């Protein structure tokens, strides 16, 4: 019988020195640079113009993108740490970084050809915001019932349809758009396309008015005879459902990190208030009901 001892597995809750430093850096940035902007961004329902360049400069828009492409060369756990710490101060900034990393960059890293990576990843790491466009008016929960169509004409696909509720829609320069190339095949006709903002026939429609996370844009995308080069298929033709499922699996974890951050921020605010609010000459935190 072997007497070798298995190495101890470090719990996920124990961060490495690098991860702890990363979290501390993001927390400091969120508290000093983001927090002062939250109220005005919520009122105007848009990000402060100075914020996006700072996020790129810190490497927060390309956390997992390899350093060879100008990214930070980090991990998925670092994605989640950044999303959580930013959301602790502002859920809008948290979702911006979440969509960029866990949806868009994640899909590009997993499904792009080497040529596509060389073309797009350096921009995603340094200057371009991305969006993930799956949902439509009649295909929310049943996303694979999407009606956007793609028809091959020569060396381009022609896309027609509308996407709704697309996060980062207003700020993005690159969109991962799901369209069906052959409806007779059902979900096996769904294909993912890399659509640049200035492609002919593409436009960003109205932004939704929301009750919360207001600085984050949630927009309609319009594809009217939109011309997309054949080389801009992400993955393989007819494999878009795989791209969608695998990408959303990680995207949901990112949203979980956002919710943890928002919850922590709410608790922190409540504790501060309880220590400051006075009743009968004492902070309400001193009373038994609040302590419970």
CSV table of C-alpha atoms in Angstrom, one decimal:
chain,number,residue,atom,x,y,z
A,1,UNK,CA,0.0,0.0,0.0
A,2,UNK,CA,1.3,3.4,-0.9
A,3,UNK,CA,2.2,5.6,2.0
A,4,UNK,CA,2.4,8.8,0.0
A,5,UNK,CA,0.4,11.7,1.5
A,6,UNK,CA,-1.8,13.8,-0.8
A,7,UNK,CA,-0.9,17.5,-0.6
A,8,UNK,CA,-3.4,19.7,1.3
A,9,UNK,CA,-5.9,21.4,-0.9
A,10,UNK,CA,-6.2,25.1,-0.1
A,11,UNK,CA,-9.8,26.2,0.5
A,12,UNK,CA,-11.2,28.6,-2.1
A,13,UNK,CA,-11.8,31.1,0.7
A,14,UNK,CA,-8.0,31.3,1.3
A,15,UNK,CA,-6.6,33.8,-1.2
A,16,UNK,CA,-3.1,33.7,-2.4
A,17,UNK,CA,-0.9,36.6,-1.7
A,18,UNK,CA,-1.3,37.9,-5.3
A,19,UNK,CA,-5.1,37.5,-5.1
A,20,UNK,CA,-5.3,39.3,-1.7
A,21,UNK,CA,-3.2,42.2,-3.1
A,22,UNK,CA,-5.4,42.3,-6.2
A,23,UNK,CA,-8.6,42.4,-4.1
A,24,UNK,CA,-7.1,45.1,-1.8
A,25,UNK,CA,-6.2,47.2,-4.9
A,26,UNK,CA,-9.6,47.0,-6.4
A,27,UNK,CA,-11.3,47.8,-3.0
A,28,UNK,CA,-9.2,50.9,-2.7
A,29,UNK,CA,-10.0,52.0,-6.2
A,30,UNK,CA,-13.7,51.4,-5.7
A,31,UNK,CA,-13.8,53.4,-2.5
A,32,UNK,CA,-11.6,56.3,-3.6
A,33,UNK,CA,-12.4,56.6,-7.4
A,34,UNK,CA,-15.8,55.0,-7.9
A,35,UNK,CA,-17.7,55.9,-4.7
A,36,UNK,CA,-17.7,59.7,-5.3
A,37,UNK,CA,-19.2,59.2,-8.7
A,38,UNK,CA,-22.0,56.8,-7.8
A,39,UNK,CA,-24.8,59.3,-7.0
A,40,UNK,CA,-24.2,61.4,-10.2
A,41,UNK,CA,-24.0,58.3,-12.4
A,42,UNK,CA,-27.2,57.0,-11.0
A,43,UNK,CA,-29.0,60.3,-11.6
A,44,UNK,CA,-27.7,60.8,-15.1
A,45,UNK,CA,-28.1,57.0,-15.9
A,46,UNK,CA,-24.6,56.9,-17.5
A,47,UNK,CA,-21.0,56.3,-16.5
A,48,UNK,CA,-18.7,59.2,-15.8
A,49,UNK,CA,-16.6,59.7,-18.9
A,50,UNK,CA,-13.4,59.5,-16.9
A,51,UNK,CA,-14.2,56.1,-15.4
A,52,UNK,CA,-13.8,53.8,-18.5
A,53,UNK,CA,-10.2,54.8,-19.2
A,54,UNK,CA,-9.3,54.1,-15.5
A,55,UNK,CA,-10.9,50.6,-15.7
A,56,UNK,CA,-8.8,49.8,-18.8
A,57,UNK,CA,-5.7,51.3,-17.3
A,58,UNK,CA,-6.0,49.1,-14.2
A,59,UNK,CA,-6.4,46.0,-16.4
A,60,UNK,CA,-10.0,45.4,-15.1
A,61,UNK,CA,-11.4,45.1,-18.6
A,62,UNK,CA,-9.0,42.3,-19.7
A,63,UNK,CA,-8.4,40.4,-16.5
A,64,UNK,CA,-8.0,36.9,-18.1
A,65,UNK,CA,-6.6,38.1,-21.4
A,66,UNK,CA,-3.0,36.9,-21.7
A,67,UNK,CA,-0.3,39.5,-21.3
A,68,UNK,CA,0.8,38.8,-24.9
A,69,UNK,CA,-2.4,40.5,-26.0
A,70,UNK,CA,-2.1,43.4,-23.6
A,71,UNK,CA,-4.2,41.8,-20.8
A,72,UNK,CA,-3.6,41.2,-17.2
A,73,UNK,CA,-3.0,37.5,-17.5
A,74,UNK,CA,-5.2,36.8,-14.4
A,75,UNK,CA,-7.7,34.1,-13.5
A,76,UNK,CA,-11.4,33.7,-13.4
A,77,UNK,CA,-11.3,34.0,-9.6
A,78,UNK,CA,-9.8,37.4,-10.1
A,79,UNK,CA,-12.7,38.3,-12.4
A,80,UNK,CA,-15.0,37.5,-9.5
A,81,UNK,CA,-13.0,39.3,-6.9
A,82,UNK,CA,-13.0,42.5,-9.1
A,83,UNK,CA,-16.8,42.2,-9.7
A,84,UNK,CA,-17.5,41.7,-6.0
A,85,UNK,CA,-15.4,44.6,-4.8
A,86,UNK,CA,-16.7,47.0,-7.4
A,87,UNK,CA,-20.3,46.0,-6.8
A,88,UNK,CA,-19.8,46.5,-3.1
A,89,UNK,CA,-19.6,50.2,-4.1
A,90,UNK,CA,-21.7,50.3,-7.3
A,91,UNK,CA,-23.6,47.5,-9.0
A,92,UNK,CA,-23.5,49.4,-12.3
A,93,UNK,CA,-19.7,49.3,-12.5
A,94,UNK,CA,-19.7,45.7,-11.3
A,95,UNK,CA,-21.9,44.6,-14.2
A,96,UNK,CA,-19.8,46.5,-16.7
A,97,UNK,CA,-16.7,44.6,-15.6
A,98,UNK,CA,-18.7,41.4,-15.3
A,99,UNK,CA,-20.1,41.4,-18.8
A,100,UNK,CA,-16.7,42.4,-20.3
A,101,UNK,CA,-14.8,39.6,-18.6
A,102,UNK,CA,-17.1,36.6,-17.8
A,103,UNK,CA,-19.2,36.8,-21.0
A,104,UNK,CA,-17.4,38.6,-23.8
A,105,UNK,CA,-13.7,38.0,-23.1
A,106,UNK,CA,-14.5,34.5,-21.8
A,107,UNK,CA,-16.2,33.6,-25.1
A,108,UNK,CA,-13.4,35.2,-27.2
A,109,UNK,CA,-10.7,33.3,-25.3
A,110,UNK,CA,-12.5,30.0,-25.7
A,111,UNK,CA,-13.8,30.2,-29.2
A,112,UNK,CA,-11.8,32.7,-31.3
A,113,UNK,CA,-9.4,31.5,-34.0
A,114,UNK,CA,-5.8,32.6,-33.6
A,115,UNK,CA,-6.4,35.3,-36.2
A,116,UNK,CA,-9.5,36.6,-34.4
A,117,UNK,CA,-7.6,36.7,-31.1
A,118,UNK,CA,-4.8,38.7,-32.6
A,119,UNK,CA,-7.4,41.1,-34.1
A,120,UNK,CA,-9.7,41.6,-31.1
A,121,UNK,CA,-8.1,40.7,-27.8
A,122,UNK,CA,-5.6,43.7,-27.7
A,123,UNK,CA,-8.5,46.1,-28.2
A,124,UNK,CA,-10.7,44.4,-25.5
A,125,UNK,CA,-7.8,44.6,-23.0
A,126,UNK,CA,-7.0,48.3,-23.7
A,127,UNK,CA,-9.9,50.3,-25.1
A,128,UNK,CA,-13.0,48.4,-26.4
A,129,UNK,CA,-16.1,47.5,-24.4
A,130,UNK,CA,-18.0,44.4,-25.3
A,131,UNK,CA,-21.6,43.2,-25.3
A,132,UNK,CA,-23.2,39.7,-25.4
A,133,UNK,CA,-26.3,39.8,-27.5
A,134,UNK,CA,-28.6,36.8,-27.1
A,135,UNK,CA,-32.0,38.0,-25.7
A,136,UNK,CA,-34.9,39.1,-27.9
A,137,UNK,CA,-38.5,40.2,-27.3
A,138,UNK,CA,-39.8,36.7,-27.7
A,139,UNK,CA,-36.8,34.7,-26.5
A,140,UNK,CA,-35.9,35.5,-22.9
A,141,UNK,CA,-36.1,32.3,-20.9
A,142,UNK,CA,-36.4,30.3,-24.1
A,143,UNK,CA,-33.3,32.0,-25.6
A,144,UNK,CA,-33.0,29.4,-28.4
A,145,UNK,CA,-36.3,30.6,-29.9
A,146,UNK,CA,-34.5,33.7,-31.2
A,147,UNK,CA,-35.7,35.2,-34.5
A,148,UNK,CA,-32.6,37.0,-35.7
A,149,UNK,CA,-31.6,35.5,-39.0
A,150,UNK,CA,-28.2,35.2,-40.8
A,151,UNK,CA,-28.0,34.5,-44.6
A,152,UNK,CA,-24.8,33.8,-46.4
A,153,UNK,CA,-24.3,36.0,-49.4
A,154,UNK,CA,-20.8,35.6,-51.0
A,155,UNK,CA,-18.1,36.4,-48.4
A,156,UNK,CA,-20.5,38.0,-45.9
A,157,UNK,CA,-23.4,37.0,-43.8
A,158,UNK,CA,-26.5,39.3,-43.8
A,159,UNK,CA,-28.0,39.6,-40.3
A,160,UNK,CA,-31.6,40.8,-39.7
A,161,UNK,CA,-33.3,41.1,-36.3
A,162,UNK,CA,-33.4,42.9,-33.0
A,163,UNK,CA,-31.8,42.2,-29.7
A,164,UNK,CA,-33.2,43.5,-26.4
A,165,UNK,CA,-31.9,44.2,-22.9
A,166,UNK,CA,-28.2,44.1,-24.0
A,167,UNK,CA,-25.9,45.2,-21.2
A,168,UNK,CA,-23.1,47.7,-22.1
A,169,UNK,CA,-24.9,48.3,-25.4
A,170,UNK,CA,-24.3,52.0,-25.4
A,171,UNK,CA,-20.6,51.8,-24.7
A,172,UNK,CA,-19.6,48.8,-26.7
A,173,UNK,CA,-17.5,48.6,-29.8
A,174,UNK,CA,-17.8,44.8,-30.3
A,175,UNK,CA,-20.9,42.6,-29.9
A,176,UNK,CA,-21.2,38.8,-29.8
A,177,UNK,CA,-24.5,38.4,-31.7
A,178,UNK,CA,-26.5,35.1,-31.9
A,179,UNK,CA,-28.4,34.5,-35.1
A,180,UNK,CA,-29.9,31.5,-36.8
A,181,UNK,CA,-28.5,30.5,-40.2
A,182,UNK,CA,-31.0,27.7,-40.8
A,183,UNK,CA,-34.2,27.8,-38.8
A,184,UNK,CA,-35.2,24.4,-40.1
A,185,UNK,CA,-32.5,23.0,-37.9
A,186,UNK,CA,-33.8,24.7,-34.7
A,187,UNK,CA,-31.2,25.5,-32.2
A,188,UNK,CA,-28.6,23.7,-34.3
A,189,UNK,CA,-28.8,26.6,-36.8
A,190,UNK,CA,-27.8,29.2,-34.2
A,191,UNK,CA,-24.4,30.7,-34.9
A,192,UNK,CA,-22.3,33.3,-33.0
A,193,UNK,CA,-21.0,36.4,-34.9
A,194,UNK,CA,-18.5,39.1,-34.0
A,195,UNK,CA,-20.2,42.3,-35.0
A,196,UNK,CA,-18.3,45.6,-34.8
A,197,UNK,CA,-20.3,48.7,-34.0
A,198,UNK,CA,-19.5,50.4,-37.4
A,199,UNK,CA,-20.5,47.4,-39.6
A,200,UNK,CA,-23.1,48.5,-42.2
A,201,UNK,CA,-26.7,47.9,-41.1
A,202,UNK,CA,-25.9,47.8,-37.4
A,203,UNK,CA,-27.1,50.4,-34.9
A,204,UNK,CA,-27.8,50.8,-31.2
A,205,UNK,CA,-31.4,51.6,-30.3
A,206,UNK,CA,-33.0,53.0,-27.2
A,207,UNK,CA,-31.7,52.4,-23.8
A,208,UNK,CA,-34.1,51.0,-21.2
A,209,UNK,CA,-35.1,53.2,-18.2
A,210,UNK,CA,-34.5,51.2,-15.0
A,211,UNK,CA,-35.1,51.5,-11.3
A,212,UNK,CA,-31.6,50.3,-10.3
A,213,UNK,CA,-28.1,49.8,-11.7
A,214,UNK,CA,-29.0,52.8,-13.8
A,215,UNK,CA,-25.5,53.8,-15.0
A,216,UNK,CA,-25.2,50.5,-16.8
A,217,UNK,CA,-26.8,50.8,-20.2
A,218,UNK,CA,-29.3,48.2,-21.2
A,219,UNK,CA,-30.1,48.7,-24.9
A,220,UNK,CA,-31.8,47.5,-28.0
A,221,UNK,CA,-29.6,46.4,-30.9
A,222,UNK,CA,-30.9,46.7,-34.5
A,223,UNK,CA,-29.6,44.6,-37.3
A,224,UNK,CA,-31.0,45.7,-40.7
A,225,UNK,CA,-29.2,44.0,-43.5
A,226,UNK,CA,-26.1,44.1,-41.3
A,227,UNK,CA,-23.1,42.9,-43.2
A,228,UNK,CA,-20.7,40.6,-41.3
A,229,UNK,CA,-17.7,39.0,-42.9
A,230,UNK,CA,-17.6,35.2,-43.0
A,231,UNK,CA,-14.4,35.4,-41.0
A,232,UNK,CA,-16.3,36.9,-38.1
A,233,UNK,CA,-18.2,33.7,-37.2
A,234,UNK,CA,-17.2,32.9,-33.6
A,235,UNK,CA,-16.7,29.1,-33.2
A,236,UNK,CA,-18.3,27.1,-35.9
A,237,UNK,CA,-21.5,27.7,-38.0
A,238,UNK,CA,-24.4,26.0,-36.2
A,239,UNK,CA,-22.5,25.8,-32.9
A,240,UNK,CA,-23.7,29.0,-31.4
A,241,UNK,CA,-25.8,27.2,-28.8
A,242,UNK,CA,-22.6,25.7,-27.4
A,243,UNK,CA,-21.0,29.1,-27.3
A,244,UNK,CA,-24.1,30.5,-25.5
A,245,UNK,CA,-24.4,27.7,-22.9
A,246,UNK,CA,-20.7,27.5,-22.0
A,247,UNK,CA,-20.4,31.3,-21.8
A,248,UNK,CA,-23.5,31.8,-19.7
A,249,UNK,CA,-22.3,29.1,-17.3
A,250,UNK,CA,-19.4,31.4,-16.3
A,251,UNK,CA,-21.5,34.6,-16.7
A,252,UNK,CA,-23.9,33.4,-14.0
A,253,UNK,CA,-21.0,33.0,-11.6
A,254,UNK,CA,-20.0,36.6,-12.3
A,255,UNK,CA,-23.5,37.8,-11.5
A,256,UNK,CA,-23.3,35.8,-8.3
A,257,UNK,CA,-20.2,37.7,-7.4
A,258,UNK,CA,-22.0,40.9,-8.2
A,259,UNK,CA,-24.9,40.0,-5.9
A,260,UNK,CA,-22.4,39.2,-3.0
A,261,UNK,CA,-20.8,42.5,-3.5
A,262,UNK,CA,-24.1,44.4,-3.5
A,263,UNK,CA,-25.2,42.6,-0.4
A,264,UNK,CA,-21.9,43.3,1.4
A,265,UNK,CA,-22.2,47.0,0.5
A,266,UNK,CA,-25.8,47.1,1.8
A,267,UNK,CA,-24.7,45.5,5.1
A,268,UNK,CA,-21.7,47.9,5.4
A,269,UNK,CA,-24.1,50.9,4.9
A,270,UNK,CA,-26.6,49.6,7.4
A,271,UNK,CA,-23.9,49.0,10.1
A,272,UNK,CA,-22.5,52.5,9.5
A,273,UNK,CA,-26.0,54.0,9.8
A,274,UNK,CA,-26.8,52.1,12.9
A,275,UNK,CA,-23.7,53.4,14.6
A,276,UNK,CA,-24.4,57.0,13.6
A,277,UNK,CA,-28.2,57.3,14.0
A,278,UNK,CA,-29.1,58.5,17.5
A,279,UNK,CA,-32.2,57.7,19.5
A,280,UNK,CA,-32.7,58.6,23.2
A,281,UNK,CA,-29.1,59.9,23.2
A,282,UNK,CA,-27.6,56.6,22.1
A,283,UNK,CA,-26.7,55.0,18.7
A,284,UNK,CA,-29.5,52.7,17.6
A,285,UNK,CA,-26.8,50.0,17.3
A,286,UNK,CA,-26.7,49.9,21.1
A,287,UNK,CA,-30.3,48.6,21.3
A,288,UNK,CA,-31.1,44.9,21.5
A,289,UNK,CA,-33.4,44.7,18.5
A,290,UNK,CA,-30.7,46.2,16.2
A,291,UNK,CA,-28.1,43.9,17.7
A,292,UNK,CA,-30.3,40.9,16.9
